[in-house]
Coordinates of C-alpha atoms and ligand atoms in Angstrom, one line a residue:
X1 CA -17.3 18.2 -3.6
X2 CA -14.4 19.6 -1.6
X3 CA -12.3 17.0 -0.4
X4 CA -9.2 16.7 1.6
X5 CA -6.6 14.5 1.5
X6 CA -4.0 13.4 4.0
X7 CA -0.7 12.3 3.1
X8 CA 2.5 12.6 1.7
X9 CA 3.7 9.8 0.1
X10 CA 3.9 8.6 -3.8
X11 CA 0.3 7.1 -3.1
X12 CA -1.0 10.7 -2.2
X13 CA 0.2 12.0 -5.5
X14 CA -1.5 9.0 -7.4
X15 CA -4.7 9.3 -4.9
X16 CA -4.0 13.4 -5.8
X17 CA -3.8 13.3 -9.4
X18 CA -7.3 10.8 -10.0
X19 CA -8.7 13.1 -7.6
X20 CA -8.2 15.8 -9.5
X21 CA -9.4 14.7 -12.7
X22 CA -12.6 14.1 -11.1
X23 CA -15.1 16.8 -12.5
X24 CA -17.6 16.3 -9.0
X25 CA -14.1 17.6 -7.0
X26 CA -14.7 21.2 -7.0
X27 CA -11.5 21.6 -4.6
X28 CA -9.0 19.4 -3.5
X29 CA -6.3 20.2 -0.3
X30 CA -3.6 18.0 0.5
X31 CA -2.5 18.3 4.2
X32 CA 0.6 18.2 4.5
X33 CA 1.5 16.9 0.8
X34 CA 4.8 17.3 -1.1
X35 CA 6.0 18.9 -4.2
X36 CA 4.3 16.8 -6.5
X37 CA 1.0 16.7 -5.2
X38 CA 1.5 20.8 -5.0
X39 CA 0.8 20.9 -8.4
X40 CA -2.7 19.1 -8.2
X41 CA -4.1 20.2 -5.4
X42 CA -3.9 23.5 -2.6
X43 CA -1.6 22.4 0.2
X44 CA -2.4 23.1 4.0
X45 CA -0.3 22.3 6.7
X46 CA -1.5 19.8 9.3
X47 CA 0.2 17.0 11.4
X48 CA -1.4 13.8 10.0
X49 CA -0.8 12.1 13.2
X50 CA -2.8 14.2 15.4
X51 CA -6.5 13.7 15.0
X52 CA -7.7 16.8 16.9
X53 CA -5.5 18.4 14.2
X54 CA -7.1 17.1 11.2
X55 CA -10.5 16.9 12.4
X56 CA -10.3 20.7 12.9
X57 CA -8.9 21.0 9.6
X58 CA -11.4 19.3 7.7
X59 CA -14.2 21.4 9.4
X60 CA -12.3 24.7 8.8
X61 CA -11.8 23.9 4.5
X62 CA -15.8 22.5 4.9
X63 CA -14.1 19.2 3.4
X64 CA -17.2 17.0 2.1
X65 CA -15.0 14.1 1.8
X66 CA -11.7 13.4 3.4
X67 CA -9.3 10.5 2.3
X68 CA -6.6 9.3 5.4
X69 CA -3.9 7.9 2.9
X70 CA -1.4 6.1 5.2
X71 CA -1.5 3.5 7.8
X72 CA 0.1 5.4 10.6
X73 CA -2.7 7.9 11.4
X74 CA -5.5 5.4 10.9
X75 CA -3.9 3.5 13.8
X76 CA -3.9 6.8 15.3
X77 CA -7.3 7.2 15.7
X78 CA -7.3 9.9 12.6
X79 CA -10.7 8.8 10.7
X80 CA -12.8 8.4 14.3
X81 CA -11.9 12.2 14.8
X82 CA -12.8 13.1 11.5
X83 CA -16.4 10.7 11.7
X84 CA -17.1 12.2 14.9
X85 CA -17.1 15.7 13.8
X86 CA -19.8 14.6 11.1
X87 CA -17.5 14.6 8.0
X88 CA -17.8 11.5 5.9
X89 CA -14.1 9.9 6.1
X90 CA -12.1 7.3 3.5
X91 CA -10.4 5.2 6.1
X92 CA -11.3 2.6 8.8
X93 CA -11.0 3.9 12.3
X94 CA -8.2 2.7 15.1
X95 CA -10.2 0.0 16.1
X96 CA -10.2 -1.9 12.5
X97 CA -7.5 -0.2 11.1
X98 CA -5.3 -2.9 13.6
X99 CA -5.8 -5.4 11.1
X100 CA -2.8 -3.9 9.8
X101 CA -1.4 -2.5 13.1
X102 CA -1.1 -5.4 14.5
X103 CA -0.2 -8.6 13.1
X104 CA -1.1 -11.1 15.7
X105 CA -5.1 -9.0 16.0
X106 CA -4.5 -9.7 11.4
X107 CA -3.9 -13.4 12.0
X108 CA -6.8 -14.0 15.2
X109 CA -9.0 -12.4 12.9
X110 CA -8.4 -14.6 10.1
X111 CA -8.1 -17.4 12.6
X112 CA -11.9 -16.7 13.2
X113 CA -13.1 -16.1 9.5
X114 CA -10.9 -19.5 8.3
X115 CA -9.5 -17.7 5.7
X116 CA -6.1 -19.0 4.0
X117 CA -2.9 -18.1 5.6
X118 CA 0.5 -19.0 7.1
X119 CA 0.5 -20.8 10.6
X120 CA 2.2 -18.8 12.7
X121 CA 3.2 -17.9 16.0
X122 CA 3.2 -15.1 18.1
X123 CA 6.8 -15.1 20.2
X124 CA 7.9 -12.8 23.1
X125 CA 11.0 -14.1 24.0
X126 CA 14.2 -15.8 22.2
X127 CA 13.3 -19.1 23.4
X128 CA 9.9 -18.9 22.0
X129 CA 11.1 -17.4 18.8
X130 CA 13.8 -20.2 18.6
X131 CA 11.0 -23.3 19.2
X132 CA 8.8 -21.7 16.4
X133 CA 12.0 -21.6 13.9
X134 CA 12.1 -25.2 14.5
X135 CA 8.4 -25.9 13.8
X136 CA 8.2 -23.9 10.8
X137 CA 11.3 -24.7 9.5
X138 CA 13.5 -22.6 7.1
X139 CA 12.7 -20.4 5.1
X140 CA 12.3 -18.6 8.1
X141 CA 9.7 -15.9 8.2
X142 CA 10.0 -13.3 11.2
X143 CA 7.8 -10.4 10.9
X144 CA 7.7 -7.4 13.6
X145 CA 4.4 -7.4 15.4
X146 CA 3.8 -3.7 14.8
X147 CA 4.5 -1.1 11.9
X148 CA 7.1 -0.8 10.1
X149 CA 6.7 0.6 6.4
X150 CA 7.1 -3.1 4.9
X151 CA 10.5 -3.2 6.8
X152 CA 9.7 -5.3 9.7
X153 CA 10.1 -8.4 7.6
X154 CA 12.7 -10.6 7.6
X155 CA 12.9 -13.5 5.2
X156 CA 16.3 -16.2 5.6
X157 CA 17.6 -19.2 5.5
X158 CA 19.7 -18.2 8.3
X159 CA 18.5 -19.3 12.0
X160 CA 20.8 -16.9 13.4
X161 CA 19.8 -13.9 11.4
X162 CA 15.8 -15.3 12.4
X163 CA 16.7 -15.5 15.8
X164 CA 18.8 -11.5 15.8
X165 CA 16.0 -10.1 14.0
X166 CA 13.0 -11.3 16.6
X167 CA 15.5 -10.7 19.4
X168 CA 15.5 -6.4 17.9
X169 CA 12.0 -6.4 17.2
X170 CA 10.4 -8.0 20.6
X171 CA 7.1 -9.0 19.6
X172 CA 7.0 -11.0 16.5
X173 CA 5.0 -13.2 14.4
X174 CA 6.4 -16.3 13.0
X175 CA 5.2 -18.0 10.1
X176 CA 5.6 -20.7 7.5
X177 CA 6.9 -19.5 4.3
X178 CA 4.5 -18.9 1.6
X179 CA 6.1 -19.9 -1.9
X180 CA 4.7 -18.6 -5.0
X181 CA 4.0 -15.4 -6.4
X182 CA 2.7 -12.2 -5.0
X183 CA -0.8 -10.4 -5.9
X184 CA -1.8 -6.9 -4.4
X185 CA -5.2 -7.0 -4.6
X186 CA -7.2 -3.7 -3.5
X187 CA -10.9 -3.8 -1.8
X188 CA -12.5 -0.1 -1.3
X189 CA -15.7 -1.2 0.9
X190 CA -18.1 0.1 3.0
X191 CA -17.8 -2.3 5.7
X192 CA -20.3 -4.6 4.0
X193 CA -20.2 -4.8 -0.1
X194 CA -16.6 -4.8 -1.2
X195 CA -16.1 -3.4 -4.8
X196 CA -12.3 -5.0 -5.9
X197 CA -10.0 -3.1 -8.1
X198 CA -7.8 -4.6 -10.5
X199 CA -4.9 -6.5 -9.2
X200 CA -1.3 -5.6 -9.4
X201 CA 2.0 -7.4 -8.6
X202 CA 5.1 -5.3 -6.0
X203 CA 8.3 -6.1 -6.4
X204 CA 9.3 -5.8 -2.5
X205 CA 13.0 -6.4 -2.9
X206 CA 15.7 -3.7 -3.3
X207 CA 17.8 -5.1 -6.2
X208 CA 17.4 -6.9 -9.6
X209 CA 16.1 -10.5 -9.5
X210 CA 14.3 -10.3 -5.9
X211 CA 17.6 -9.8 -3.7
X212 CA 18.4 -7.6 -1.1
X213 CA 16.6 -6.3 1.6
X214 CA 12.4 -6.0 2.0
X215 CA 11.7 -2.4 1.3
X216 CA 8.1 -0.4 1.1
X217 CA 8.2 -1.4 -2.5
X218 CA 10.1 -1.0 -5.7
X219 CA 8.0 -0.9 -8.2
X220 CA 4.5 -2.5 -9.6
X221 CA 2.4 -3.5 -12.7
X222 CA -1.0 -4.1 -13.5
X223 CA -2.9 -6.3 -15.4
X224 CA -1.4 -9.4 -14.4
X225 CA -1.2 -11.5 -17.1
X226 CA -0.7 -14.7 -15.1
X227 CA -3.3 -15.0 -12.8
X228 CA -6.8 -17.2 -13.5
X229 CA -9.8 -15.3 -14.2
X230 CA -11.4 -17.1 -10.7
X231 CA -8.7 -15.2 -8.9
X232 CA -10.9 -12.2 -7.7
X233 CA -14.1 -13.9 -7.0
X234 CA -12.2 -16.6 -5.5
X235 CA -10.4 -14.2 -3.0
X236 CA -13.5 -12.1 -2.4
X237 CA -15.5 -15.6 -1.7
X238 CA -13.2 -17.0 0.4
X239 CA -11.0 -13.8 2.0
X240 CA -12.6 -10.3 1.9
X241 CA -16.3 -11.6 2.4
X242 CA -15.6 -13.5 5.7
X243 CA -13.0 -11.4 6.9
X244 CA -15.3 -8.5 6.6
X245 CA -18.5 -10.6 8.3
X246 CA -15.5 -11.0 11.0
X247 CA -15.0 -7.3 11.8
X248 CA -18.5 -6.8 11.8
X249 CA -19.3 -9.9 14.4
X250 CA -16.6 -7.7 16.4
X251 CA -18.7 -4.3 16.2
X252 CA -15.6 -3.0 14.4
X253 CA -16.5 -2.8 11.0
X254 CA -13.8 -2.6 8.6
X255 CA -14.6 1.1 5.7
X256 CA -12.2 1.9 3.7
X257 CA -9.7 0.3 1.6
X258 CA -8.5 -3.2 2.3
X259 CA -5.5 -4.0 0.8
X260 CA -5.6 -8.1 0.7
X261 CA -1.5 -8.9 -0.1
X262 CA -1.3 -13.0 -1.3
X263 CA 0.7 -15.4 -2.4
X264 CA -0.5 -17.6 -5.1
X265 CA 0.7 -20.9 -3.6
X266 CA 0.0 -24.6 -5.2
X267 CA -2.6 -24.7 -2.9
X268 CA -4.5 -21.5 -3.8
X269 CA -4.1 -17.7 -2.7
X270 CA -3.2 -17.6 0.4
X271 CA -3.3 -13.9 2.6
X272 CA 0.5 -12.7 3.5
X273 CA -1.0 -9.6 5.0
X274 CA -3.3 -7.2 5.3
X275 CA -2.7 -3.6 5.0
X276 CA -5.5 -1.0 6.0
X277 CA -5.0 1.7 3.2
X278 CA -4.1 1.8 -0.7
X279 CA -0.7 0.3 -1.5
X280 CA 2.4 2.2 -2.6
X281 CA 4.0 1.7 -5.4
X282 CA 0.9 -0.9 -6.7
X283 CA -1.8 2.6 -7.1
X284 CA 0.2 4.5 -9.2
X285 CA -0.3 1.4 -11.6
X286 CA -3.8 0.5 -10.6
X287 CA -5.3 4.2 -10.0
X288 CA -3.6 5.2 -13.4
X289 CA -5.8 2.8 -15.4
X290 CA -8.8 3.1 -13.4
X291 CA -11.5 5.4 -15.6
X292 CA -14.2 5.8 -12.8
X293 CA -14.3 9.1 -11.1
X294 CA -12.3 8.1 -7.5
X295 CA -14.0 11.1 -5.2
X296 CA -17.7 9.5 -5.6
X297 CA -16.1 5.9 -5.3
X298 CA -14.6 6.7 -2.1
X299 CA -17.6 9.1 -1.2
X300 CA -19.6 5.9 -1.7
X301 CA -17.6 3.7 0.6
X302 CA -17.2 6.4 3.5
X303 CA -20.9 7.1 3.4
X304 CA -22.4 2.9 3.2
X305 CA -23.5 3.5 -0.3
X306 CA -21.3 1.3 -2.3
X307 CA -24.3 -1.5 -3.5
X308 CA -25.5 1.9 -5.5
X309 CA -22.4 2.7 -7.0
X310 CA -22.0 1.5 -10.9
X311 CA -19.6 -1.1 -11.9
X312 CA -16.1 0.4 -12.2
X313 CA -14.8 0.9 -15.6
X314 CA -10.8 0.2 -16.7
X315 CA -8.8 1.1 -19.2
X316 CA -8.0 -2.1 -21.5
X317 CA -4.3 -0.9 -21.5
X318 CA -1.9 -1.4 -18.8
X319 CA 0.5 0.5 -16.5
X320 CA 4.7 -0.3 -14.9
X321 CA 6.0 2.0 -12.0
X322 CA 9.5 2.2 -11.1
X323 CA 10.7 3.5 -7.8
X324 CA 13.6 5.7 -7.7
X325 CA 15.3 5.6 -4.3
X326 CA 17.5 7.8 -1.9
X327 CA 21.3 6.5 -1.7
X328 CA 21.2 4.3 1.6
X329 CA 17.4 3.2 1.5
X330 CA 16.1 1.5 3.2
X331 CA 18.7 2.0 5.4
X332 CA 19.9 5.5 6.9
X333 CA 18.8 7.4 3.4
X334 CA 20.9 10.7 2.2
X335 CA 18.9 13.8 1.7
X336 CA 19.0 17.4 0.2
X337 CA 20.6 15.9 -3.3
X338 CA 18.9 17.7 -5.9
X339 CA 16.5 16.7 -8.7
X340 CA 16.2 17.1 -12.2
X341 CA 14.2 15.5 -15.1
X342 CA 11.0 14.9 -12.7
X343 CA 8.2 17.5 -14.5
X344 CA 6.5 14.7 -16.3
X345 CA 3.2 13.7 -16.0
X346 CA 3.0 10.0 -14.1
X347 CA 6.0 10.8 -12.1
X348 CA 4.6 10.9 -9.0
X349 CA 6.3 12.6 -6.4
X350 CA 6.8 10.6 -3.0
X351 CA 10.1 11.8 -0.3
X352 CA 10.6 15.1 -2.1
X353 CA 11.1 18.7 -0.9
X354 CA 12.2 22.1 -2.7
X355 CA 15.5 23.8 -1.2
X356 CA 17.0 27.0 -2.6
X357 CA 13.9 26.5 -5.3
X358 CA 15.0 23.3 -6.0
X359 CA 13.9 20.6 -5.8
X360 CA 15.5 17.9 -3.4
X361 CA 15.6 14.3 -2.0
X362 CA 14.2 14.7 1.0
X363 CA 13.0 10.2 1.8
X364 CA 13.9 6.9 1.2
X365 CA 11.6 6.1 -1.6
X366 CA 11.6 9.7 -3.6
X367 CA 9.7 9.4 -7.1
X368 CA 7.3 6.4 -8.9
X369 CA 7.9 6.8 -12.5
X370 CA 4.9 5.2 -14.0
X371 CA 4.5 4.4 -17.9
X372 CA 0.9 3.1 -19.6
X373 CA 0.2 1.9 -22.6
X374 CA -1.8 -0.6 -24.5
X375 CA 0.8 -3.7 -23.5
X376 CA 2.7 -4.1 -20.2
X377 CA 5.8 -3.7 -22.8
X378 CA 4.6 0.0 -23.7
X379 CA 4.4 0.8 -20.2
X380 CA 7.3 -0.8 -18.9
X381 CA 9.3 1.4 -21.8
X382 CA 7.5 4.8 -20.8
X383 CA 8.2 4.1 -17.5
X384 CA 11.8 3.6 -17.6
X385 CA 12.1 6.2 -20.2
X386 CA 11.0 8.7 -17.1
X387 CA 13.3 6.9 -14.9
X388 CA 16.1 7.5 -17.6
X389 CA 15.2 11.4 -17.7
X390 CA 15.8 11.6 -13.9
X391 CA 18.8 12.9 -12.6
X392 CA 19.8 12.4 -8.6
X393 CA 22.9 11.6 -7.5
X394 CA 22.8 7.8 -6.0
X395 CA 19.6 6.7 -7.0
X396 CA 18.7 3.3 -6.6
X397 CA 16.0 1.7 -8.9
X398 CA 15.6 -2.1 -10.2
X399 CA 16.0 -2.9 -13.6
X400 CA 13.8 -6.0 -14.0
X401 CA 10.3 -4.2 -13.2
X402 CA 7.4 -6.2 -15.0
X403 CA 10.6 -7.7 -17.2
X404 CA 9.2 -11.4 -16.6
X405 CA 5.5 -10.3 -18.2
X406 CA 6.6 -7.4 -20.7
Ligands
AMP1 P1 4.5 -8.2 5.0 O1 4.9 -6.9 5.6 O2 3.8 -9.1 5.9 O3 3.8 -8.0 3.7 O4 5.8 -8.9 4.5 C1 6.6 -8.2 3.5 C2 7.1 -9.2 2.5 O5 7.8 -10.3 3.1 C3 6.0 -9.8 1.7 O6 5.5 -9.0 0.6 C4 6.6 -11.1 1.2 O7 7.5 -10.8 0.1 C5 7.5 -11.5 2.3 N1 6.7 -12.4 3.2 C6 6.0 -12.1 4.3 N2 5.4 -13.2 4.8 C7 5.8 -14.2 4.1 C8 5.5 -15.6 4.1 N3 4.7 -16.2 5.1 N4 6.1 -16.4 3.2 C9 6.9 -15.9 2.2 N5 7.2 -14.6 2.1 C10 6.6 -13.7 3.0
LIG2 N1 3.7 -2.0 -1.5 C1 3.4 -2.6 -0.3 C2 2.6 -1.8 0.6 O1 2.1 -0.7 0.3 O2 2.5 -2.2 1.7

């Protein structure tokens, strides 16, 4: 099977390495990659945003398979182009990839399915930003209505920061506040049977002990040791099944990988969002314990095969990721600094690029160090032993990754 990949991102390398150990992937191209997913698979170069552009690509390298990795071309209509040149495609289309795109079309469409979620409100203007703060109350939750790599989110006890924050954005969402903690849970389906993959737990905060700013993600683990063994049928029963009968109703069938984020709340799991591609840092934990071949998994999904596929098999150990960061992210980031102590394997490479032969900074979130082991306490030590080996100038990475489970 020759399969290409689009992407550049920490996911990609992760999505890039399981690829590649997949003996049915007779070639794998990553358009337009990075260093680290260079030495897995032949790079091409392509503009992942233009759909023409890929479409032709995957018809040039005969791709049997191609995988859309982030969100950003999938709202771009990237997977349609690909579908309509015949080539099975990982990846919803535009149409249900806004159930990430947008978060007001996310909450109507739960609205319809009556799955558990935050109320919320969609607001256009200050006032109606300012009455919602009062009806939901503080913590306030103010969310851009479009993309924004996890950083649209602002979550305060300050009205006035609330009210600044929906005032920059536009469009927002305002919702009650969620408490309790987080669960990624991943769903590859093919728009009718939904095969789950092992949850894992993001730590979305910049610094030690959840403070700071929202970022993209700072690091993940899987198993979660916490979570009752109902969770994943309960959340396929009452979340993925109806959400999925929804998008059908619509005639916009949801393929690919729905990424169902929730907060475990004294009332039950309740959906925080939904994000229309694999999570990053959470499948550099949960791809690196997963023992099924990915290519025919995915295959399955893109092609409405999935009830054939055999039951996924895990390995009993566990996995820890921790992100190391660009000086200034997730603010203005500084680039070009250089590199060492990042050649080992489960280091997977996300805003990197070589200069002068070396190799650079070159993003906000720049390499996943991920441990495994056969407790969350092995990993979490292999994985900070990578971080410990790595060498760039101003790095930022969080301490207290898994700390609470390991
Ligand atoms: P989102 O982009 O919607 O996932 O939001 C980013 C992060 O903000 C989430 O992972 C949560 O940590 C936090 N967050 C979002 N919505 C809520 C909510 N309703 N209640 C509490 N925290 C939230
Ligand atoms: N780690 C959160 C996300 O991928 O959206």
């Amino acid at each position: 099977m020759r399969v290409l990949l689009i992407g550049t991102g920490g996911r990609e390398h992760a999505l890039a390495a399981s690829l590649a150990k997949d003996p049915a992937v007779t070639e794998l191209i990553a358009a337009p990659g990075n260093p680290g997913i260079a030495q897995v698979a032949r790079l091409a170069a392509v503009d992942p945003m233009d759909p023409a552009a890929v479409a032709d690509l995957a018809v040039r390298e005969s791709a049997d398979l191609v995988i859309v990795g982030p969100e950003a071309p999938l709202v771009a209509g990237v997977a349609d182009a690909v579908r309509e040149r015949g080539i099975p495609v990982f990846g919803p289309g535009r149409a249900a990839a806004r159930i990430e795109g947008s978060k007001t079309f996310a909450k109507d469409v739960m609205s319809s399915a009556g799955v558990p979620t935050a109320g919320a409100y969609t607001c256009e203007t200050p006032e109606e930003a300012a009455a919602a703060l009062d009806k939901t109350g503080s913590p306030y939750v103010v969310k851009d209505d479009g993309l924004a790599a996890g950083k649209g989110v602002v979550v305060t006890d300050d009205r006035a920061a609330a009210l600044a924050h929906a005032a920059a954005c536009g469009r927002v969402v305002i919702e009650e506040y969620l408490d309790g903690p987080e669960v990624s849970l991943f769903v590859v389906t093919d728009g009718t049977t939904a095969v789950p993959l092992q949850p894992a737990q993001d730590f979305k905060r910049l610094r030690d002990g959840d403070e700071g700013p929202n970022t993209g993600g700072m690091g993940a683990y899987s198993p979660l040791p916490w979570t009752s063994p109902d969770l994943v049928p309960v959340v396929l029963r009452d979340v993925v099944e109806p959400t999925l009968a929804e998008m059908r109703r619509r005639g916009t069938p949801f393929a690919g990988l729905l990424y169902v984020g929730l907060a475990i709340t004294t009332d039950g799991p309740k959906v925080i969002e939904f994000n229309a591609r694999f999570g990053d840092p959470e499948t550099q934990v949960v791809l690196s314990l997963l023992e099924t071949p990915l290519a025919g998994l995915l295959l399955a999904a893109a092609t409405g095969t999935l009830a054939a596929h055999p039951p996924l098999a895990w390995s009993p150990g566990a996995a820890v990721t921790v992100v190391v960061a660009a000086a200034g992210y997730p603010g203005q980031v500084r680039s070009g600094d250089v590199i060492t102590g990042a050649e080992a394997p489960g280091i997977f490479h996300a805003g990197t690029g070589v200069r002068d032969g070396r190799l650079v900074a070159a993003g906000g979130r720049v390499l996943a160090c991920t441990g495994t082991g056969a407790t969350l306490a092995e990993a979490r030590e292999q994985a900070y032993a990578k971080v410990r080996n790595v060498h760039l100038d101003g790095a930022q990475f969080r301490t207290d990754i898994a700390a609470k489970v390991a």
